[in-house]
Short mmCIF file of C-alpha atoms and ligand atoms in Angstrom, two decimals:
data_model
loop_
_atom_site.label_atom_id
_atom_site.label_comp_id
_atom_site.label_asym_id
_atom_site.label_seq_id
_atom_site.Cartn_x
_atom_site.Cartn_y
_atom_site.Cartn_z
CA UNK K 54 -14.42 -11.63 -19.43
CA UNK K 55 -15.14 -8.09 -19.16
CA UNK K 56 -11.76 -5.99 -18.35
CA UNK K 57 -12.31 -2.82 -15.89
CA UNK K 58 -11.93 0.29 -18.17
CA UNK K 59 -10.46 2.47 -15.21
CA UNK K 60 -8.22 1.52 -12.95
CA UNK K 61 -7.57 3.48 -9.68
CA UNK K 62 -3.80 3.46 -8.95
CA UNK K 63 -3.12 3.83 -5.12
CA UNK K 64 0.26 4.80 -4.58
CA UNK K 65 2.34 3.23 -1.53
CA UNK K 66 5.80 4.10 -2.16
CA UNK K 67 6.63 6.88 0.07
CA UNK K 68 5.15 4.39 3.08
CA UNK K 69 5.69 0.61 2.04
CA UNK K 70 8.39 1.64 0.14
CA UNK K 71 10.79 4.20 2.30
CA UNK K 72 10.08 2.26 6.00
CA UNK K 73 11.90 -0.60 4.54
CA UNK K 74 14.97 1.73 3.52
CA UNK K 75 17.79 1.13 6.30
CA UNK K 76 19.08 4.46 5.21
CA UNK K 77 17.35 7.55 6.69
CA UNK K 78 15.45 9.47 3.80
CA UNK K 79 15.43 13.54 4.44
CA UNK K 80 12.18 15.01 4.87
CA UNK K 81 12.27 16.79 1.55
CA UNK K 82 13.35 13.88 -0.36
CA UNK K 83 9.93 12.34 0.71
CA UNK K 84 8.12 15.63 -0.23
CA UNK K 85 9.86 16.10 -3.28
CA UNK K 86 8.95 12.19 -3.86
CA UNK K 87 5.56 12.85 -3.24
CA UNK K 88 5.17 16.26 -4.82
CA UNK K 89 6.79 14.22 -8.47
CA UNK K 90 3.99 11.36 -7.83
CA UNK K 91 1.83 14.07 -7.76
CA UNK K 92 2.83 15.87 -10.95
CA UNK K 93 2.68 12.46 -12.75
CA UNK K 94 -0.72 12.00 -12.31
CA UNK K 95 -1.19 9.54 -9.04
CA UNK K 96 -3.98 10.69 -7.44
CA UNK K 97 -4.31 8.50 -4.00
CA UNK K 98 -1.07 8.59 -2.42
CA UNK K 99 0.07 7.11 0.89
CA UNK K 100 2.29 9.64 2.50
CA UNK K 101 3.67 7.57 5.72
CA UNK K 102 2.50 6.28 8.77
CA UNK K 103 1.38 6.97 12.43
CA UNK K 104 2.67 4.17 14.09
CA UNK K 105 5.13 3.77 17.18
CA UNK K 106 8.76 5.36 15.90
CA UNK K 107 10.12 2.64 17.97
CA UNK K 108 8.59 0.00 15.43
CA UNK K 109 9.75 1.66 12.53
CA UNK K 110 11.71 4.51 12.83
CA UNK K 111 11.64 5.55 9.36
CA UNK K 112 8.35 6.72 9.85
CA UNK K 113 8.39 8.82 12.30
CA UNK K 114 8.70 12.02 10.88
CA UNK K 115 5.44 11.63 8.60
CA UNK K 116 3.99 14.41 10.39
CA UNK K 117 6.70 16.93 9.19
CA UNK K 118 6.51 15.51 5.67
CA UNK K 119 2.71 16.07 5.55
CA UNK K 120 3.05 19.61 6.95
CA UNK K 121 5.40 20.67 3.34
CA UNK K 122 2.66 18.97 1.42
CA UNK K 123 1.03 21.26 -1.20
CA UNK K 124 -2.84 21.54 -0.59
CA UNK K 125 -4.42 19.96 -3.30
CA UNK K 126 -7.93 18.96 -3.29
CA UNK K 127 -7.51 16.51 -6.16
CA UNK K 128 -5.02 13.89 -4.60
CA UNK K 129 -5.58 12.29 -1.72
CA UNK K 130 -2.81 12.09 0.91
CA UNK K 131 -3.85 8.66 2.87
CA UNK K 132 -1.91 7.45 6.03
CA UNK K 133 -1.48 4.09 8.24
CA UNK K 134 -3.16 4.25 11.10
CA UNK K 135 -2.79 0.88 13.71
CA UNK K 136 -5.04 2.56 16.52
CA UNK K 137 -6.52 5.86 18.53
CA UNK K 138 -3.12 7.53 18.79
CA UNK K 139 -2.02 6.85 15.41
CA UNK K 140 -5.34 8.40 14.10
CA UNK K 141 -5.30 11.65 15.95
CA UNK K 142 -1.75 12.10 14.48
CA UNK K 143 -3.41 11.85 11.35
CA UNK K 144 -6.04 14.02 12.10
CA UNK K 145 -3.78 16.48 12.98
CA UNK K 146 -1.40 16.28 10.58
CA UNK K 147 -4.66 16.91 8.13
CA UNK K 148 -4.55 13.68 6.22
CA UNK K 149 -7.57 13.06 3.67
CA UNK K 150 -7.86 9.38 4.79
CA UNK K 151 -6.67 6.75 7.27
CA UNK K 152 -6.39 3.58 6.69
CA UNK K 153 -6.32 0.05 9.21
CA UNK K 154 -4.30 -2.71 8.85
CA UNK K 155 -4.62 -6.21 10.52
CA UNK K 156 -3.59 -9.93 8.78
CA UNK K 157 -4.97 -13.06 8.19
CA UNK K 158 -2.40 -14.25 9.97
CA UNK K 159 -2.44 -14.53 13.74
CA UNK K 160 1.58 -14.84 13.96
CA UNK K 161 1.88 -11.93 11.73
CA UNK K 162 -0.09 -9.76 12.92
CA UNK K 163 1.50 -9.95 16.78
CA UNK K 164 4.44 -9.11 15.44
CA UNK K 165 3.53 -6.24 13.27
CA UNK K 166 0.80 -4.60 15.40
CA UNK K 167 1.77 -6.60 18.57
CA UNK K 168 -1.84 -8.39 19.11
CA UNK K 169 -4.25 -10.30 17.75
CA UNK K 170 -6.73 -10.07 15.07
CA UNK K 171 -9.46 -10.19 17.02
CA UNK K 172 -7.71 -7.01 19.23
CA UNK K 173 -6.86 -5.31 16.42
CA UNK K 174 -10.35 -4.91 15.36
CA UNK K 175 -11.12 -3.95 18.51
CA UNK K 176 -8.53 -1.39 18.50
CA UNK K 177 -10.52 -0.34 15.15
CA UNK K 178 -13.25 0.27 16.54
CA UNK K 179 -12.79 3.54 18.15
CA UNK K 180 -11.44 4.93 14.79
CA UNK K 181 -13.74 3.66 12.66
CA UNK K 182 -15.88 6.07 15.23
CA UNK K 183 -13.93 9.28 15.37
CA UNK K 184 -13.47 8.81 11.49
CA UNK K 185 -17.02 7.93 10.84
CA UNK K 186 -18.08 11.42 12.74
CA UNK K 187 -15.28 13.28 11.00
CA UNK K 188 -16.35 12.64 7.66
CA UNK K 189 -12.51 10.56 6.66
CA UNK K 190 -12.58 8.14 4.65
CA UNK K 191 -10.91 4.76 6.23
CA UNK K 192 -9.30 1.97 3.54
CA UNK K 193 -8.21 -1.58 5.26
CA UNK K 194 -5.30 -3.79 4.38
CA UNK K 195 -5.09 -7.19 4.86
CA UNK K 196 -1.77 -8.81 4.83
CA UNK K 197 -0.76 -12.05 4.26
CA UNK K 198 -3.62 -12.72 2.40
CA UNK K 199 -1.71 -15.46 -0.11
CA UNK K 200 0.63 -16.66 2.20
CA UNK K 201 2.72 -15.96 5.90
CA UNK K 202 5.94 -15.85 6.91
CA UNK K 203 5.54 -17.78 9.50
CA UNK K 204 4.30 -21.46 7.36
CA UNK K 205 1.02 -20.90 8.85
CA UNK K 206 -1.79 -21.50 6.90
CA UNK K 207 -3.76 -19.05 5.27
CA UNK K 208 -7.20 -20.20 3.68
CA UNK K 209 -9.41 -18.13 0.97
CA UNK K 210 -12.10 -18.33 3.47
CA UNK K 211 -9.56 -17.12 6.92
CA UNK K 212 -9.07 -13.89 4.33
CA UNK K 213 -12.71 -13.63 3.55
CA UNK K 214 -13.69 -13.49 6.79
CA UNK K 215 -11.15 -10.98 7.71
CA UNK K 216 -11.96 -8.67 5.01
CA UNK K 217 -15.76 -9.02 5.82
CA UNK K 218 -15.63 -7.17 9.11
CA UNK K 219 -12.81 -4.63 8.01
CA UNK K 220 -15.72 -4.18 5.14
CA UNK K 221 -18.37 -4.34 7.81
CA UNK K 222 -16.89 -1.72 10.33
CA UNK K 223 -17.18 0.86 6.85
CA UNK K 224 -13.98 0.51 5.05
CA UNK K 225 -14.51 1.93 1.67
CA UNK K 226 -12.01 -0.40 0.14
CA UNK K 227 -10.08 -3.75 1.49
CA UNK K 228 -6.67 -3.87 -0.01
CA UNK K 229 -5.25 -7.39 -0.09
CA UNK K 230 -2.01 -7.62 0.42
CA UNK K 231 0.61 -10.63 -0.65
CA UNK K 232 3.09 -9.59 1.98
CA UNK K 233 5.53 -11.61 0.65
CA UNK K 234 5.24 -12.12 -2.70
CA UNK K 235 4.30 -15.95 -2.73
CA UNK K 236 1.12 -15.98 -4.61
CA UNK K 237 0.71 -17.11 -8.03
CA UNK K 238 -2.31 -15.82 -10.49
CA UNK K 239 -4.28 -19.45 -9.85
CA UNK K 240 -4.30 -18.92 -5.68
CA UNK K 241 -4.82 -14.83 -6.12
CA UNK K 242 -8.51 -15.38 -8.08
CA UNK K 243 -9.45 -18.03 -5.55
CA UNK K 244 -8.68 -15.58 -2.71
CA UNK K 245 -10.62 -12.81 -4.65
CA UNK K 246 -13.40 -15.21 -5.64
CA UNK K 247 -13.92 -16.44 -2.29
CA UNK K 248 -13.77 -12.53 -0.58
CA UNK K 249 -15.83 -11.61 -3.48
CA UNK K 250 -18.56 -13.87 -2.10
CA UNK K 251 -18.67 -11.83 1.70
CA UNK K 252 -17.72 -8.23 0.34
CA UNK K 253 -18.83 -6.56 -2.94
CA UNK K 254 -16.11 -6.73 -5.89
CA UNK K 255 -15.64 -2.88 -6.53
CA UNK K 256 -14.41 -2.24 -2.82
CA UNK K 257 -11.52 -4.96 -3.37
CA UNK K 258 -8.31 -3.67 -3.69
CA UNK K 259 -5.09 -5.84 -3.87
CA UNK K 260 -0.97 -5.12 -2.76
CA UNK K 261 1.06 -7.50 -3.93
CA UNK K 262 4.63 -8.07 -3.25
CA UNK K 263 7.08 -9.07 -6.12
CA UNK K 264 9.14 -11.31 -4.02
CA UNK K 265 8.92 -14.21 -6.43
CA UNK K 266 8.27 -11.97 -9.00
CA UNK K 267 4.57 -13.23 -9.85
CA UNK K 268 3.38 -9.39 -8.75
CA UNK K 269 2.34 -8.07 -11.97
CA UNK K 270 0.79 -12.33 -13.36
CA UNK K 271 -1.21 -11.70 -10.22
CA UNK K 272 -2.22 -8.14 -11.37
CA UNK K 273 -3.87 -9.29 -14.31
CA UNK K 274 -5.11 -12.39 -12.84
CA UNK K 275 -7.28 -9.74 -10.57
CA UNK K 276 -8.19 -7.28 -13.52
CA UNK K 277 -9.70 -10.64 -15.08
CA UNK K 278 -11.94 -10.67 -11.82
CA UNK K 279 -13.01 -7.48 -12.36
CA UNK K 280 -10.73 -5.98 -9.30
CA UNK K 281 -9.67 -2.27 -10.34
CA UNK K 282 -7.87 -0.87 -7.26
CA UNK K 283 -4.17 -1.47 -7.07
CA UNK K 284 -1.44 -0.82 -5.10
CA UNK K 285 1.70 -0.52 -6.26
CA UNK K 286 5.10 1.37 -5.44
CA UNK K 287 7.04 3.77 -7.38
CA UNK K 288 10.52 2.25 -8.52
CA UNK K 289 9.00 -1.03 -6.76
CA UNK K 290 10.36 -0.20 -3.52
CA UNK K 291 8.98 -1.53 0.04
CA UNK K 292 8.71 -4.70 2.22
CA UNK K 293 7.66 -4.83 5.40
CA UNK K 294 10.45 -4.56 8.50
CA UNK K 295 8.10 -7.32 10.29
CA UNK K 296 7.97 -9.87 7.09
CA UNK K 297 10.83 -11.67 6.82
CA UNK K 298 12.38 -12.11 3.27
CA UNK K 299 9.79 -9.34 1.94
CA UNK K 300 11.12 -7.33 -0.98
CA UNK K 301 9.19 -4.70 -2.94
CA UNK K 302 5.76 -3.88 -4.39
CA UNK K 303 5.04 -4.28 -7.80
CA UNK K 304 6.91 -1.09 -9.45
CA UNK K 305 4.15 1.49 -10.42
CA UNK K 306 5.60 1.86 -13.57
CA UNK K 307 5.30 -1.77 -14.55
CA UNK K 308 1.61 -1.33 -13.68
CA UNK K 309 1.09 1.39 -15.57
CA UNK K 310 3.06 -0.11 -18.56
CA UNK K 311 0.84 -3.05 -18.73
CA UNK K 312 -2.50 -0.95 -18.23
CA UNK K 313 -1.56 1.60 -20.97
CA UNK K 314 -0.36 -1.45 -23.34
CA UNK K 315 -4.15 -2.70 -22.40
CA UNK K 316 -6.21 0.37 -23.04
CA UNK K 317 -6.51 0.53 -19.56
CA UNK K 318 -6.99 4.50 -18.07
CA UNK K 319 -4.93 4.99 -15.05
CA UNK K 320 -4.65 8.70 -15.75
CA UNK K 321 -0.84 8.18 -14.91
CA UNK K 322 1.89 10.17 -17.15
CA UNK K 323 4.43 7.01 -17.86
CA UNK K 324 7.62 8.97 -18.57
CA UNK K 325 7.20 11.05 -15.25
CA UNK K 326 6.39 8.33 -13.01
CA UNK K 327 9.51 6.61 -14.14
CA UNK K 328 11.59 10.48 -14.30
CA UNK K 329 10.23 9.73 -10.31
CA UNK K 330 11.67 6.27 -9.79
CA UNK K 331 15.11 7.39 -11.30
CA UNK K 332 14.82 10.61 -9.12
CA UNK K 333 14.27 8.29 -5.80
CA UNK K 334 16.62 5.08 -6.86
CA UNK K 335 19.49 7.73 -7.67
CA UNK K 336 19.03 8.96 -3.76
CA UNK K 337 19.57 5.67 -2.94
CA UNK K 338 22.35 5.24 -5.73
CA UNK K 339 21.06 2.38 -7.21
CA UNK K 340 18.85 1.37 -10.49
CA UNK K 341 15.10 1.15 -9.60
CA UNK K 342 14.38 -2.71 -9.74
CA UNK K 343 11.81 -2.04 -12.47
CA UNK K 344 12.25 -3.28 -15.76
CA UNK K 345 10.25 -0.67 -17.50
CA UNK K 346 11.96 2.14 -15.60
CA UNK K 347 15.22 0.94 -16.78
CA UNK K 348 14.43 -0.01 -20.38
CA UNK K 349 12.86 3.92 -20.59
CA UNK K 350 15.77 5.23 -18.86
CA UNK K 351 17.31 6.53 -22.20
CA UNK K 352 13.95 7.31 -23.95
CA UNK K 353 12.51 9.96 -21.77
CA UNK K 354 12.40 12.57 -24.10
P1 HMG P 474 2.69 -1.77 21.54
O1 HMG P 474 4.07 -1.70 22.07
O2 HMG P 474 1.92 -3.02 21.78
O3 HMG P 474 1.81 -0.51 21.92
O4 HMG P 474 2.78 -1.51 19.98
P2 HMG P 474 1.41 0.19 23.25
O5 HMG P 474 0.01 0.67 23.06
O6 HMG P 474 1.74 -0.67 24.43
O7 HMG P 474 2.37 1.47 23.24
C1 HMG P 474 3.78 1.36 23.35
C2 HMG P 474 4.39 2.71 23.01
O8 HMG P 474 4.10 3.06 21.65
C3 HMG P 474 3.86 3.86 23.85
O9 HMG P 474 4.91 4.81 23.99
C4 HMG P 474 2.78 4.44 22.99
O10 HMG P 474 2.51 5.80 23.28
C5 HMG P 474 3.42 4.32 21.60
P3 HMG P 474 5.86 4.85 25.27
O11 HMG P 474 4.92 5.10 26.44
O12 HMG P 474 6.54 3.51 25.35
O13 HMG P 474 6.81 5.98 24.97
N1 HMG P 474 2.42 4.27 20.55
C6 HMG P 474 2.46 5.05 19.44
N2 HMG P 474 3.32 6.01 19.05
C7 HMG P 474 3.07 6.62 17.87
N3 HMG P 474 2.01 6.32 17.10
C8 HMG P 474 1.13 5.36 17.45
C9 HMG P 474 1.35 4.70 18.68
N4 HMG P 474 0.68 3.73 19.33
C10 HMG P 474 1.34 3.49 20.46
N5 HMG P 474 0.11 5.08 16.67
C11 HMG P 474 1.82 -0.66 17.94
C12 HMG P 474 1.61 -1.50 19.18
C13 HMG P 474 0.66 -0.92 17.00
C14 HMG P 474 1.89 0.81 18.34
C15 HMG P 474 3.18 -1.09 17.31
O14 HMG P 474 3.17 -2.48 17.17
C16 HMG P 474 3.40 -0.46 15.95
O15 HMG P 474 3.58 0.74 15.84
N6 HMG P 474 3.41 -1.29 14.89
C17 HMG P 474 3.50 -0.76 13.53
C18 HMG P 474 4.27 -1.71 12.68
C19 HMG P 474 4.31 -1.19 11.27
O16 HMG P 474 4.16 -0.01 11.01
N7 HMG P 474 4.55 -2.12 10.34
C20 HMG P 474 4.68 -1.78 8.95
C21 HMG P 474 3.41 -1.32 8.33
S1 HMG P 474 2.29 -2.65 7.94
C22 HMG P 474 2.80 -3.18 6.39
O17 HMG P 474 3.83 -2.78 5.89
C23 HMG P 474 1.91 -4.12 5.64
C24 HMG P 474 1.16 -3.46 4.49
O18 HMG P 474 2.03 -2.84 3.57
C25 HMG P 474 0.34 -4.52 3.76
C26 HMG P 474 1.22 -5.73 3.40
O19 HMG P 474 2.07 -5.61 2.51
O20 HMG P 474 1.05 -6.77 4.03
C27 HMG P 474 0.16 -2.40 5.00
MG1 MG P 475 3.08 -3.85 1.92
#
C-alpha cells in the first residue's frame, strides 16, 4: 500500500456548510470565514452557490460575498453551478471554477436539481461548453454515491457510470459524495475500486458526510486507494436542505489532524483552521462538532 504524499484539501464549508444553517449568516461573516480559510492555508475553497434563491435561500447572496473577496491568484474560489444561469452568475461574479452536481440517485436528484440524471447532464452540457471556451476549470459531484435517502438502491457500478460521463464531458475531478453519511470504509473502496475501473484514480475526489460518524474511517479507507482529493468542512458544518437526516462534512480539522499525524502534506496551518471553526461555531453560539477543534480549544497558543 503506497499512501499519497500530498493531499489536496478542497474546502466546502462556506457552501455545504452555511446553506444548511436555518439562521441567516451576514455577508461579512462568510467573507471573513473565507478570508480565515484563506490565511490558514486552504487553497481550493468553495465560496457558495448559483442556484435558484428559492431552493436555498441561504445562498443567494454568493454573488455579494464573492465581490469582498481578496484577489488572490493562489486560492481558488470554486462555486456550484446546476445549469446555464447558474454559470453565467459565476462567470460574472469572477469565480476561478464551477463545478456540476447530479446523483446516482434518480429520487435524489429530482428533488435537489428538480430532474433527472439523464437531464441534468444535459443541462451540463451547455456549460461544460461556455466553460470549456472560457478556459474554467469545471469539478463534478456525485451525491449519494454510498447510499440515498430515499432506500433506493445505489450500486458501485450505477456510481461508476455516473462519474464516467461527468469525467467524460471534461471534469477535472469527480468528487464523491456520501450525502448522508451511511457508508462504512468496506462499501467506500468498493465504490472507488469500481469508479476507478471507468475514470482514472488521480481525478477522484470524495465528500463524505459524518452522519454516522464513519466520515474520517472512510477517509483513510480512500487514502489506502490512493484517492488524494478531499472534501471536507471547516468546524464540520453542512448537510444538504434536500437530504433528509443529513448532518455535516467531515470537520477539516479532523482531516488535517489525521494527515499531519500521518506525514501527510496538506499545506494546512492546524491551529488557524481550528482559530476558524471557533470563529464560525461562536457566530452560531455553539461548540464546533469537531473533536479536534475542541480538544485544541485551550492549546492554541
Ligand atoms: P426548477 O424550478 O426546475 O428550474 O429548479 P427552472 O429552470 O424551471 O427555473 C425556476 C426559477 O428558478 C426561475 O425563476 C429561474 O430563473 C430560476 P422564476 O422565473 O421562477 O423567478 N433559476 C435560477 N435562479 C438562480 N440561479 C440559477 C437558476 N436556475 C433557475 N442557477 C434548479 C431547478 C436547479 C434551479 C433548482 O432545483 C435549484 O436551484 N436547486 C439547487 C438545490 C441545491 O442547491 N441543493 C444543495 C446543493 S447540492 C448538495 O448540497 C450536495 C453536495 O454537497 C454533494 C453531496 O453532499 O451530496 C454538492
Ligand atoms: Mg455535501
Amino acid at each position: 500500500m503506497t499512501l499519497p504524499s500530498r493531499v489536496r484539501i478542497f474546502e466546502v464549508g462556506a457552501r455545504d456548510g452555511l446553506q444548511n444553517e436555518k439562521q441567516m449568516v451576514p455577508v461579512d461573516i462568510k467573507v471573513e470565514l473565507i478570508e480565515r480559510l484563506i490565511d490558514a492555508g486552504v487553497g481550493a475553497i468553495e465560496t457558495g452557490s448559483f442556484v435558484s434563491p428559492k431552493w436555498v435561500p441561504q445562498m443567494a447572496d454568493t454573488a455579494d460575498v464573492m465581490a469582498k473577496l481578496p484577489v488572490r491568484d493562489d486560492v481558488i474560489y470554486s462555486v456550484l453551478t446546476p445549469n446555464m444561469k447558474g454559470y453565467e452568475g459565476a462567470m460574472a461574479a469572477k469565480a476561478d471554477e464551477v463545478e456540476i452536481f447530479t446523483a446516482a440517485s434518480e429520487l435524489f436528484n429530482k428533488r435537489n436539481i428538480n430532474c433527472s440524471i439523464a437531464e441534468s447532464i444535459e443541462r451540463f452540457t451547455p456549460v461544460m461548453a461556455a466553460a470549456k471556451e472560457a478556459g474554467i476549470p469545471v469539478r463534478a459531484s456525485v451525491s449519494c454515491a454510498l447510499g440515498s435517502p430515499f432506500g433506493d438502491e445505489i450500486t458501485p457500478a450505477t456510481v461508476a457510470d455516473v462519474a464516467a460521463k461527468m469525467y467524460d464531458m471534461g471534469c477535472y475531478e469527480v468528487s464523491l459524495a456520501d450525502t448522508i453519511g451511511v457508508g462504512t470504509p468496506r462499501r467506500t473502496k468498493e465504490v472507488i475500486e469500481a469508479v476507478a475501473t471507468a475514470i482514472p484514480l488521480d481525478v477522484i475526489g470524495v465528500h463524505f458526510h459524518d452522519t454516522y460518524g464513519q466520515a474520517l474511517a472512510n477517509y483513510l479507507a480512500a487514502l489506502e486507494m490512493g484517492v488524494a482529493r478531499f472534501d471536507s468542512s471547516v468546524a464540520g458544518l453542512g448537510g444538504c436542505p434536500y437530504a433528509p437526516g443529513a448532518t455535516g462534512n467531515v470537520a477539516t480539522e479532523d482531516v488535517v489532524y489525521m494527515l499531519d499525524g500521518m506525514g501527510i502534506d496538506s499545506s494546512i496551518d492546524l491551529k488557524k483552521l481550528v482559530r476558524t471553526a471557533w470563529f464560525i461555531s461562536d457566530f452560531f453560539g455553539r461548540a464546533p462538532v469537531s473533536s479536534v477543534a475542541r480538544a485544541l480549544k485551550n492549546k492554541l497558543d
